[in-house]
Short mmCIF file of C-alpha atoms and ligand atoms in Angstrom, two decimals:
data_model
loop_
_atom_site.label_atom_id
_atom_site.label_comp_id
_atom_site.label_asym_id
_atom_site.label_seq_id
_atom_site.Cartn_x
_atom_site.Cartn_y
_atom_site.Cartn_z
CA MET A 1 -0.01 -0.04 0.04
CA LYS A 2 1.36 3.36 -0.87
CA GLU A 3 1.50 5.88 1.95
CA ARG A 4 -0.19 8.59 -0.29
CA GLU A 5 -3.23 6.31 -0.66
CA ARG A 6 -3.58 6.17 3.07
CA LEU A 7 -6.71 8.27 4.41
CA ARG A 8 -6.47 9.90 7.57
CA ILE A 9 -9.26 8.92 10.10
CA LYS A 10 -10.14 12.47 10.38
CA GLU A 11 -11.06 12.49 6.69
CA LEU A 12 -12.80 9.03 6.75
CA LEU A 13 -14.98 10.16 9.91
CA GLY A 14 -15.49 13.58 8.26
CA GLY A 15 -18.04 12.23 5.66
CA GLY A 16 -16.03 13.18 2.53
CA VAL A 17 -15.08 9.77 1.47
CA ALA A 18 -17.95 7.69 -0.43
CA GLU A 19 -19.31 4.78 1.31
CA GLY A 20 -18.40 1.35 -0.18
CA SER A 21 -14.77 2.80 -1.18
CA ASP A 22 -11.81 0.60 -0.77
CA VAL A 23 -9.74 2.58 1.88
CA SER A 24 -6.35 2.29 3.71
CA VAL A 25 -5.68 3.45 7.12
CA LYS A 26 -2.72 2.97 9.41
CA GLY A 27 -2.70 3.80 13.27
CA TRP A 28 -2.31 2.46 16.85
CA VAL A 29 -4.62 0.13 18.18
CA ARG A 30 -6.48 1.56 21.36
CA THR A 31 -8.67 -1.34 22.20
CA LYS A 32 -9.67 -4.85 20.81
CA ARG A 33 -12.77 -6.78 21.64
CA GLY A 34 -14.98 -9.24 20.04
CA ASN A 35 -15.90 -12.93 20.07
CA LYS A 36 -14.83 -16.01 18.10
CA ASN A 37 -16.16 -14.90 14.87
CA VAL A 38 -15.47 -11.12 14.67
CA ALA A 39 -12.94 -8.55 16.07
CA PHE A 40 -13.38 -5.04 16.69
CA LEU A 41 -10.21 -2.85 16.79
CA ALA A 42 -10.56 0.87 17.83
CA VAL A 43 -7.78 2.45 15.92
CA ASN A 44 -6.30 6.20 16.34
CA ASP A 45 -3.79 7.72 13.85
CA GLY A 46 -3.54 11.02 15.66
CA SER A 47 -5.38 13.03 13.04
CA ILE A 48 -8.38 13.49 15.36
CA ILE A 49 -9.64 12.46 18.88
CA HIS A 50 -12.04 9.77 17.56
CA ASN A 51 -11.06 6.31 16.81
CA LEU A 52 -12.06 4.32 13.71
CA GLN A 53 -13.67 0.95 14.12
CA ILE A 54 -12.21 -1.81 12.11
CA VAL A 55 -14.24 -4.90 12.11
CA ALA A 56 -12.29 -8.09 11.05
CA ASP A 57 -13.34 -11.68 10.28
CA VAL A 58 -11.61 -13.94 12.80
CA GLU A 59 -11.38 -16.86 10.52
CA LYS A 60 -10.01 -14.89 7.61
CA LEU A 61 -7.40 -12.75 9.48
CA ASP A 62 -6.78 -14.81 12.58
CA ASN A 63 -2.97 -14.87 12.16
CA GLU A 64 -2.83 -10.98 12.33
CA LEU A 65 -5.35 -10.56 14.95
CA LYS A 66 -3.83 -13.06 17.41
CA LYS A 67 -0.72 -10.90 17.45
CA ILE A 68 -2.62 -7.54 17.88
CA THR A 69 -3.18 -5.92 21.30
CA THR A 70 -3.64 -2.42 22.74
CA GLY A 71 -0.73 -0.31 21.48
CA SER A 72 0.09 -2.22 18.38
CA CYS A 73 0.58 -0.43 15.17
CA ILE A 74 -1.19 -1.63 12.14
CA ALA A 75 -2.11 -1.04 8.51
CA VAL A 76 -5.46 -2.03 7.35
CA SER A 77 -7.32 -2.29 3.87
CA GLY A 78 -10.84 -2.66 3.55
CA LYS A 79 -14.22 -1.19 2.63
CA LEU A 80 -15.68 1.93 4.15
CA VAL A 81 -19.24 1.03 5.34
CA THR A 82 -22.05 2.61 7.57
CA SER A 83 -21.53 1.49 11.01
CA SER A 84 -24.28 -0.29 13.02
CA GLY A 85 -22.42 0.45 16.23
CA GLN A 86 -23.07 3.25 18.38
CA GLY A 87 -20.92 6.41 18.45
CA GLN A 88 -19.45 6.31 15.02
CA SER A 89 -20.73 6.91 11.63
CA VAL A 90 -18.53 4.75 9.54
CA GLU A 91 -16.46 1.77 10.12
CA VAL A 92 -13.87 -0.38 8.03
CA HIS A 93 -14.48 -4.03 7.12
CA ALA A 94 -10.98 -5.34 6.75
CA ASP A 95 -9.72 -7.11 3.84
CA SER A 96 -6.23 -7.43 4.93
CA ILE A 97 -4.26 -6.23 8.27
CA GLU A 98 -0.54 -5.94 8.34
CA LEU A 99 1.06 -5.64 11.81
CA TYR A 100 3.82 -3.14 11.73
CA GLY A 101 4.67 -3.43 15.58
CA ALA A 102 3.27 -5.41 18.46
CA ALA A 103 3.07 -4.04 21.95
CA PRO A 104 3.31 -6.88 24.48
CA PRO A 105 0.57 -6.42 26.98
CA ASP A 106 2.51 -7.31 30.10
CA SER A 107 5.13 -4.27 29.56
CA TYR A 108 3.10 -1.65 27.40
CA PRO A 109 2.59 1.00 29.87
CA LEU A 110 -0.65 2.24 28.34
CA GLN A 111 -2.33 -1.34 28.27
CA LYS A 112 -4.92 0.05 30.67
CA LYS A 113 -6.89 3.22 30.59
CA GLY A 114 -7.43 5.83 33.37
CA HIS A 115 -3.66 6.55 34.34
CA THR A 116 -3.18 9.89 36.35
CA LEU A 117 -1.57 12.91 34.78
CA GLU A 118 1.27 12.34 37.19
CA PHE A 119 2.10 9.03 36.12
CA LEU A 120 1.88 10.19 32.41
CA ARG A 121 4.38 12.77 32.98
CA GLU A 122 6.90 9.94 33.73
CA ILE A 123 6.31 8.36 30.44
CA ALA A 124 6.44 11.54 28.52
CA HIS A 125 7.66 9.43 25.46
CA LEU A 126 4.34 7.65 25.26
CA ARG A 127 1.91 10.01 26.64
CA PRO A 128 1.13 11.45 23.32
CA ARG A 129 -0.73 8.32 22.48
CA THR A 130 -3.40 9.01 24.91
CA ASN A 131 -6.48 10.93 24.25
CA THR A 132 -5.72 13.78 26.61
CA PHE A 133 -2.26 14.59 25.16
CA GLY A 134 -3.36 14.00 21.64
CA ALA A 135 -6.06 16.57 22.12
CA VAL A 136 -3.73 19.02 23.90
CA PHE A 137 -0.97 18.69 21.44
CA ARG A 138 -3.33 19.18 18.40
CA ILE A 139 -4.56 22.27 20.13
CA ARG A 140 -0.93 23.51 20.78
CA HIS A 141 -0.36 23.03 17.01
CA ALA A 142 -3.62 25.10 16.10
CA MET A 143 -2.45 27.87 18.60
CA ALA A 144 0.91 28.08 17.08
CA PHE A 145 -0.39 28.14 13.57
CA ALA A 146 -3.16 30.85 14.57
CA ILE A 147 -0.35 33.00 16.11
CA HIS A 148 1.73 33.12 12.86
CA LYS A 149 -1.48 33.84 10.91
CA TYR A 150 -2.80 36.49 13.16
CA PHE A 151 0.62 38.42 12.86
CA ASN A 152 0.92 37.55 9.31
CA ASP A 153 -2.56 38.95 8.41
CA ARG A 154 -1.77 42.10 10.23
CA GLY A 155 1.47 43.18 8.63
CA PHE A 156 3.93 41.96 11.37
CA TYR A 157 7.15 40.10 10.34
CA CYS A 158 8.36 37.05 12.13
CA LEU A 159 11.92 38.08 13.59
CA HIS A 160 14.07 35.15 14.97
CA THR A 161 16.02 36.52 17.82
CA PRO A 162 18.97 34.54 19.16
CA ILE A 163 18.75 31.72 21.68
CA ILE A 164 22.07 32.30 22.75
CA THR A 165 22.83 35.70 23.96
CA GLY A 166 25.78 37.56 25.25
CA SER A 167 23.86 39.65 27.55
CA ASP A 168 23.03 38.92 30.87
CA ALA A 169 20.96 41.99 31.58
CA GLU A 170 17.61 41.05 29.88
CA GLY A 171 15.92 41.66 33.11
CA ALA A 172 13.58 38.89 33.18
CA GLY A 173 15.21 36.25 35.46
CA ALA A 174 18.09 33.89 36.23
CA MET A 175 19.81 32.53 33.32
CA PHE A 176 21.47 29.36 32.17
CA HIS A 177 25.11 29.69 31.17
CA VAL A 178 26.24 28.54 27.91
CA THR A 179 29.88 27.56 27.69
CA ALA A 180 32.28 25.00 25.82
CA PHE A 181 34.64 24.93 28.81
CA GLU A 182 35.37 21.63 30.20
CA LEU A 183 33.77 22.20 33.67
CA ASP A 184 36.37 20.49 35.71
CA ARG A 185 39.10 22.80 33.94
CA ILE A 186 37.94 26.35 33.71
CA PRO A 187 40.52 28.93 33.11
CA ARG A 188 40.61 31.70 35.43
CA ASN A 189 42.48 35.00 35.66
CA SER A 190 45.17 35.89 38.09
CA ASP A 191 42.38 37.48 40.20
CA GLY A 192 40.53 34.09 40.39
CA ASN A 193 37.71 35.18 38.11
CA VAL A 194 36.58 33.07 35.05
CA ASP A 195 38.54 33.97 31.91
CA TYR A 196 35.79 34.09 29.30
CA THR A 197 38.13 35.45 26.76
CA GLN A 198 38.98 31.72 26.35
CA ASP A 199 35.57 30.56 26.03
CA PHE A 200 33.70 29.73 22.85
CA PHE A 201 32.26 33.17 22.06
CA GLY A 202 35.24 34.77 23.88
CA ARG A 203 32.65 36.42 26.46
CA SER A 204 30.23 34.89 28.73
CA ALA A 205 27.24 33.80 27.07
CA ASN A 206 23.61 32.64 28.40
CA LEU A 207 20.38 31.13 27.00
CA THR A 208 17.84 34.01 26.48
CA VAL A 209 15.21 34.76 28.91
CA SER A 210 13.31 37.03 26.31
CA GLY A 211 13.63 38.18 22.73
CA GLN A 212 12.38 41.43 23.53
CA LEU A 213 15.46 43.43 23.45
CA GLU A 214 16.35 42.35 20.14
CA GLY A 215 12.75 42.35 19.08
CA GLU A 216 12.99 46.12 19.71
CA LEU A 217 15.90 46.53 17.29
CA GLY A 218 13.63 44.77 14.71
CA ALA A 219 10.67 47.13 15.30
CA MET A 220 12.83 50.17 14.96
CA ALA A 221 13.50 49.09 11.36
CA LEU A 222 10.49 46.96 10.22
CA GLY A 223 7.72 48.64 12.06
CA LYS A 224 5.84 45.75 13.71
CA ILE A 225 7.65 42.37 14.40
CA TYR A 226 6.83 39.38 16.67
CA THR A 227 9.19 36.57 17.83
CA PHE A 228 8.00 33.18 18.74
CA GLY A 229 10.76 31.14 20.16
CA PRO A 230 11.95 29.19 23.49
CA THR A 231 12.96 31.10 26.46
CA PHE A 232 14.86 29.76 29.41
CA ARG A 233 14.74 30.54 33.19
CA ALA A 234 17.00 28.94 35.68
CA GLU A 235 14.58 29.83 38.55
CA ASN A 236 13.78 27.33 41.05
CA SER A 237 10.10 28.16 40.94
CA ASN A 238 8.51 24.84 41.35
CA THR A 239 4.87 25.88 40.62
CA PRO A 240 2.03 24.58 38.18
CA ARG A 241 2.65 27.68 36.15
CA HIS A 242 6.48 27.92 35.51
CA LEU A 243 8.72 25.94 33.21
CA SER A 244 12.41 26.37 33.03
CA GLU A 245 12.17 25.97 29.14
CA PHE A 246 8.92 27.85 27.72
CA TRP A 247 7.81 29.40 24.50
CA MET A 248 6.89 32.95 24.24
CA ILE A 249 5.37 35.09 21.53
CA GLU A 250 6.78 38.87 21.80
CA PRO A 251 5.29 41.29 19.33
CA GLU A 252 6.83 44.79 19.37
CA MET A 253 5.27 47.68 17.52
CA ALA A 254 6.83 50.94 16.63
CA PHE A 255 4.56 54.09 17.13
CA TYR A 256 2.34 52.05 19.55
CA GLU A 257 1.62 53.74 22.93
CA ILE A 258 0.45 51.93 25.88
CA SER A 259 -3.12 52.06 25.03
CA ASP A 260 -2.58 50.70 21.43
CA ASN A 261 -0.51 48.08 23.27
CA MET A 262 -3.46 47.09 25.34
CA ASP A 263 -5.78 46.86 22.60
CA SER A 264 -3.40 44.72 20.67
CA ALA A 265 -2.96 42.19 23.58
CA GLU A 266 -6.78 41.92 24.01
CA ASP A 267 -7.57 41.61 20.30
CA PHE A 268 -4.72 38.86 20.13
CA LEU A 269 -5.92 36.78 22.99
CA LYS A 270 -9.45 37.08 21.84
CA TYR A 271 -8.62 35.95 18.31
CA LEU A 272 -6.72 32.93 19.60
CA ILE A 273 -9.30 31.75 21.79
CA ARG A 274 -12.12 32.20 19.00
CA TYR A 275 -9.67 30.33 16.79
CA ALA A 276 -9.52 27.37 19.22
CA LEU A 277 -13.19 27.41 19.67
CA GLU A 278 -13.79 27.31 15.97
CA ASN A 279 -11.03 24.93 14.95
CA CYS A 280 -10.54 22.60 17.91
CA SER A 281 -14.17 21.68 18.75
CA SER A 282 -13.78 17.88 19.16
CA ASP A 283 -10.77 18.23 21.23
CA LEU A 284 -12.10 20.86 23.38
CA GLU A 285 -15.35 18.97 23.84
CA PHE A 286 -13.28 15.97 25.12
CA LEU A 287 -11.19 18.07 27.40
CA THR A 288 -14.51 19.80 28.74
CA GLN A 289 -16.00 16.56 29.37
CA MET A 290 -13.10 14.88 31.10
CA TYR A 291 -11.34 17.69 33.03
CA ASP A 292 -13.09 20.90 33.26
CA ARG A 293 -16.85 21.11 32.69
CA GLU A 294 -16.82 24.93 32.54
CA LEU A 295 -13.90 25.01 29.89
CA THR A 296 -15.85 25.90 26.64
CA GLU A 297 -18.26 28.26 28.50
CA ARG A 298 -15.16 30.15 30.13
CA LEU A 299 -13.62 30.27 26.56
CA HIS A 300 -16.65 31.80 25.12
CA SER A 301 -16.92 34.31 27.97
CA VAL A 302 -13.62 35.64 27.49
CA VAL A 303 -14.24 36.18 23.81
CA GLU A 304 -17.31 38.10 24.47
CA LYS A 305 -16.51 40.32 27.41
CA GLU A 306 -14.43 43.57 27.32
CA PHE A 307 -11.38 43.24 29.41
CA VAL A 308 -11.41 45.55 32.51
CA ARG A 309 -8.44 48.10 32.46
CA LEU A 310 -7.30 49.78 35.76
CA THR A 311 -4.09 50.96 37.27
CA TYR A 312 -1.87 48.87 39.75
CA THR A 313 -2.84 51.52 42.26
CA GLU A 314 -6.54 51.10 41.89
CA GLY A 315 -5.98 47.30 41.89
CA VAL A 316 -4.14 47.38 45.19
CA LYS A 317 -6.97 49.45 46.67
CA ILE A 318 -9.65 46.98 45.65
CA LEU A 319 -7.31 44.26 47.12
CA GLU A 320 -6.67 45.98 50.31
CA GLN A 321 -10.56 46.63 50.88
CA SER A 322 -11.57 43.05 49.93
CA GLY A 323 -11.23 41.67 53.51
CA GLN A 324 -9.85 38.52 52.02
CA PRO A 325 -7.18 36.54 53.91
CA PHE A 326 -4.43 36.61 51.49
CA GLU A 327 -1.25 34.39 52.09
CA PHE A 328 0.83 37.34 50.88
CA PRO A 329 -0.27 40.68 52.45
CA VAL A 330 -1.14 43.25 49.96
CA GLY A 331 0.31 47.03 49.95
CA TRP A 332 1.31 49.51 47.41
CA GLY A 333 4.64 48.63 46.02
CA ILE A 334 4.38 44.69 46.39
CA ASP A 335 4.75 42.43 43.32
CA LEU A 336 1.29 40.90 43.03
CA GLN A 337 1.09 37.26 43.59
CA SER A 338 -1.14 34.93 41.55
CA GLU A 339 -3.68 34.83 44.52
CA HIS A 340 -4.12 38.58 44.22
CA GLU A 341 -4.35 38.63 40.41
CA ARG A 342 -6.99 35.82 40.50
CA TYR A 343 -8.93 37.66 43.09
CA LEU A 344 -9.37 40.60 40.73
CA VAL A 345 -10.28 38.59 37.85
CA GLU A 346 -12.40 35.72 39.41
CA LYS A 347 -14.16 37.21 42.38
CA HIS A 348 -14.09 41.13 41.82
CA PHE A 349 -14.59 41.60 38.22
CA ARG A 350 -15.33 38.22 36.73
CA LYS A 351 -13.53 39.06 33.60
CA PRO A 352 -9.89 39.66 32.41
CA VAL A 353 -8.13 42.45 33.74
CA ILE A 354 -5.40 44.50 32.21
CA LEU A 355 -3.36 46.19 35.17
CA THR A 356 -1.31 49.16 34.19
CA ASP A 357 1.26 51.56 35.61
CA TYR A 358 3.05 49.40 38.13
CA PRO A 359 5.67 50.80 40.51
CA ARG A 360 8.83 51.33 38.68
CA GLU A 361 10.71 49.58 41.50
CA ILE A 362 9.09 46.00 40.55
CA LYS A 363 9.24 46.28 36.85
CA ALA A 364 12.15 46.04 34.11
CA PHE A 365 14.47 48.90 33.55
CA TYR A 366 13.25 49.44 29.86
CA MET A 367 9.54 50.49 30.77
CA LYS A 368 8.42 54.01 30.07
CA GLN A 369 8.53 56.17 33.04
CA ASN A 370 5.49 57.98 33.95
CA ASP A 371 5.45 61.70 34.94
CA ASP A 372 4.63 61.06 38.39
CA GLY A 373 8.33 59.59 39.03
CA LYS A 374 6.92 56.67 40.71
CA THR A 375 5.29 54.23 38.08
CA VAL A 376 5.94 52.79 34.58
CA ARG A 377 3.76 52.24 31.73
CA ALA A 378 3.59 48.39 32.25
CA MET A 379 0.65 46.41 31.61
CA ASP A 380 -0.07 42.84 32.64
CA VAL A 381 -2.95 41.01 31.44
CA LEU A 382 -4.60 38.82 34.12
CA PHE A 383 -6.73 35.76 33.28
CA PRO A 384 -9.01 33.55 35.15
CA LYS A 385 -7.35 30.43 36.63
CA ILE A 386 -3.96 31.58 35.43
CA GLY A 387 -3.18 35.13 36.73
CA GLU A 388 -0.62 36.75 34.62
CA ILE A 389 -0.80 35.52 31.04
CA ILE A 390 0.78 38.53 29.31
CA GLY A 391 3.35 40.83 30.69
CA GLY A 392 4.19 44.12 28.49
CA SER A 393 5.01 47.83 28.50
CA GLN A 394 5.52 50.91 26.58
CA ARG A 395 9.28 51.31 26.30
CA GLU A 396 11.38 54.00 27.40
CA ASP A 397 12.43 55.83 24.27
CA ASP A 398 14.14 58.86 25.75
CA TYR A 399 17.98 58.24 25.77
CA VAL A 400 19.05 60.09 28.86
CA LYS A 401 15.98 58.76 31.04
CA LEU A 402 16.97 55.04 29.73
CA LYS A 403 20.76 55.60 30.50
CA THR A 404 20.08 57.03 33.94
CA ARG A 405 17.72 54.11 34.89
CA MET A 406 20.34 51.67 33.77
CA LYS A 407 22.79 53.33 35.90
CA GLU A 408 20.68 53.54 38.95
CA LEU A 409 20.23 49.62 38.61
CA SER A 410 23.90 48.92 37.81
CA ILE A 411 23.25 47.50 34.51
CA PRO A 412 26.59 47.57 32.57
CA GLU A 413 26.55 49.88 29.62
CA LYS A 414 29.10 48.03 28.17
CA ASP A 415 26.93 45.04 27.52
CA MET A 416 23.91 47.05 26.44
CA TRP A 417 25.33 49.71 24.37
CA TRP A 418 23.57 48.34 21.34
CA TYR A 419 20.17 48.75 22.95
CA LEU A 420 20.95 52.16 23.96
CA GLU A 421 21.83 53.10 20.48
CA THR A 422 18.22 52.43 19.21
CA ARG A 423 17.35 55.57 21.60
CA LYS A 424 20.50 57.64 20.20
CA PHE A 425 19.61 57.09 16.52
CA GLY A 426 15.93 57.51 15.38
CA THR A 427 14.24 56.81 18.59
CA ALA A 428 10.38 56.52 18.40
CA PRO A 429 7.68 55.63 20.79
CA HIS A 430 6.98 51.80 20.76
CA SER A 431 5.54 49.05 22.86
CA GLY A 432 5.29 45.35 22.96
CA PHE A 433 4.40 42.43 25.02
CA GLY A 434 5.18 38.76 25.99
CA LEU A 435 2.63 36.07 25.97
CA GLY A 436 3.72 32.88 27.64
CA PHE A 437 2.68 30.08 24.95
CA GLU A 438 2.14 27.57 27.61
CA ARG A 439 0.05 29.81 29.97
CA LEU A 440 -2.28 30.38 26.97
CA LEU A 441 -2.33 26.69 26.41
CA LEU A 442 -3.35 25.99 30.10
CA PHE A 443 -6.10 28.51 29.60
CA VAL A 444 -7.21 27.14 26.23
CA THR A 445 -7.15 23.31 27.26
CA GLY A 446 -8.34 23.81 30.92
CA MET A 447 -5.20 21.52 32.03
CA THR A 448 -3.97 22.71 35.65
CA ASN A 449 -0.36 21.89 35.48
CA ILE A 450 1.90 23.73 32.91
CA ARG A 451 3.83 20.32 32.59
CA ASP A 452 0.74 19.03 30.76
CA VAL A 453 0.73 21.48 27.73
CA ILE A 454 4.35 21.08 26.56
CA PRO A 455 5.59 17.75 25.09
CA PHE A 456 8.76 17.47 26.99
CA PRO A 457 8.51 19.71 30.11
CA ARG A 458 11.97 21.12 31.49
CA THR A 459 11.66 21.76 35.30
CA PRO A 460 13.98 21.85 38.17
CA LYS A 461 15.48 18.15 38.47
CA ASN A 462 13.64 17.10 35.28
CA ALA A 463 15.09 16.91 31.78
CA GLU A 464 15.22 13.26 30.85
CA PHE A 465 13.19 13.01 27.87
P1 ATP B 501 5.40 35.48 36.79
O1 ATP B 501 5.23 36.70 37.42
O2 ATP B 501 4.21 34.74 36.47
O3 ATP B 501 6.71 34.52 37.19
P2 ATP B 501 7.08 37.05 34.79
O4 ATP B 501 6.57 38.37 35.31
O5 ATP B 501 8.47 36.59 35.22
O6 ATP B 501 5.84 35.97 35.01
P3 ATP B 501 7.41 37.85 32.20
O7 ATP B 501 8.87 38.09 32.37
O8 ATP B 501 6.76 39.06 32.10
O9 ATP B 501 7.00 37.00 33.32
O10 ATP B 501 7.42 36.93 30.99
C1 ATP B 501 6.23 37.20 30.02
C2 ATP B 501 5.24 35.99 30.00
O11 ATP B 501 5.85 34.78 30.04
C3 ATP B 501 4.30 36.00 31.32
O12 ATP B 501 3.30 36.80 31.15
C4 ATP B 501 3.98 34.40 31.32
O13 ATP B 501 2.92 34.31 30.43
C5 ATP B 501 5.19 33.91 30.81
N1 ATP B 501 5.99 33.20 31.57
C6 ATP B 501 6.90 33.88 32.42
N2 ATP B 501 7.85 33.05 33.09
C7 ATP B 501 7.18 31.88 32.67
C8 ATP B 501 7.86 30.39 33.17
N3 ATP B 501 8.84 30.22 33.86
N4 ATP B 501 7.15 29.50 32.58
C9 ATP B 501 6.06 29.60 31.70
N5 ATP B 501 5.71 30.72 31.39
C10 ATP B 501 6.32 31.77 31.70
MN1 MN B 502 5.63 39.74 34.10
#
């Protein structure tokens, strides 16, 4: 059978193939049942959450059937017919079955259904074969595609910013070092410090924590750009919302002020969620049924509601007056915890909130300073169940102010001269934001642990697969 003749189960179940056609399908057996005359195989090929039922005559195909168990991979040729069974429109009556690979039942970890998500994390190499992870990873793909489409349709250019960066001042968290030194023989200067001039890049290098700074360079030439790449943070934050390696989408727009930036973030999120509702319905239905009864409803509600916009100062006031016993006490100047963010979103407003104008002391050096001398034009988008999903700001475009702020924070100009030069040569108002891809996926899939929305999660003490 030629591979190009194979039909995907999505196409067969979609009704586009005439009944009575001879078809061939390939996939993994999810269940096998039957009696001494006839066998029923539920086959899944990853194209859709639903399985295709294969009906096989035991007398005719016993040789193959004997070897087939849950997890086996098979190729089937047969006739597409209307199904008399429940829950499926069509099935295939097999003329021939070829066994590609067996899966011995005594050792195949997915032999039985109903494993916990924790257990499935330990078999990250096999968990894509479950309904749950099939659904999650198909949605992940759909969201990645929608992101490129959204920006492309609106005149943004995709800019690939570097993964290895020479700067360690990106301001978004602890970094992983990149070196070609042999770790037990690191050259040192006479003063005992590491001699990076002998290292691969002739200087210290790190994995990026954000593509933003380079993204800004792109925006100052191409107008509107976005990055979509992996970022790395060496923080020991073992939470259900943090990964050590995660993907981030960072648009950066010349001539956008903070309010344009907010409009843009809101429109972008609504577009993506609408896209999921329109294009991932069978996977969303499954996840709603299995994990989160309110999922579909919550997605609709976010698309329909206007996000609340208020300042950090107003937000803190609401929290102070809430009478809620927060684990972390609230006061002007604190970095809001996810419990605070979720109170505002889930209890107080019951819709997404864009919080702006944060104290400058808790935000990055590059954010545009307000005239009050205390706050910066930051904006965080806060979502139900998630807390912060987007962090962004209008950027400081004044050369002197930016340089002064960097000095105050001891950010070495020798590492960041190139960034400063955008303000020296043809500076312009501009803004941007970062959307954590896996945070978006948590929201869209209803999963509650970020380790379950990325194929191979990297977290402290975990990088096996
Ligand atoms: P948080 O306060 O939640 O730790 P942050 O303020 O460090 O996040 P930013 O530096 O503003 O986050 O990053 C932009 C976006 O990237 C965040 O809004 C969030 O969606 C996502 N993000 C940040 N850190 C992580 C992480 N460790 N794992 C997954 N996503 C993350
Ligand atoms: Mn942030």
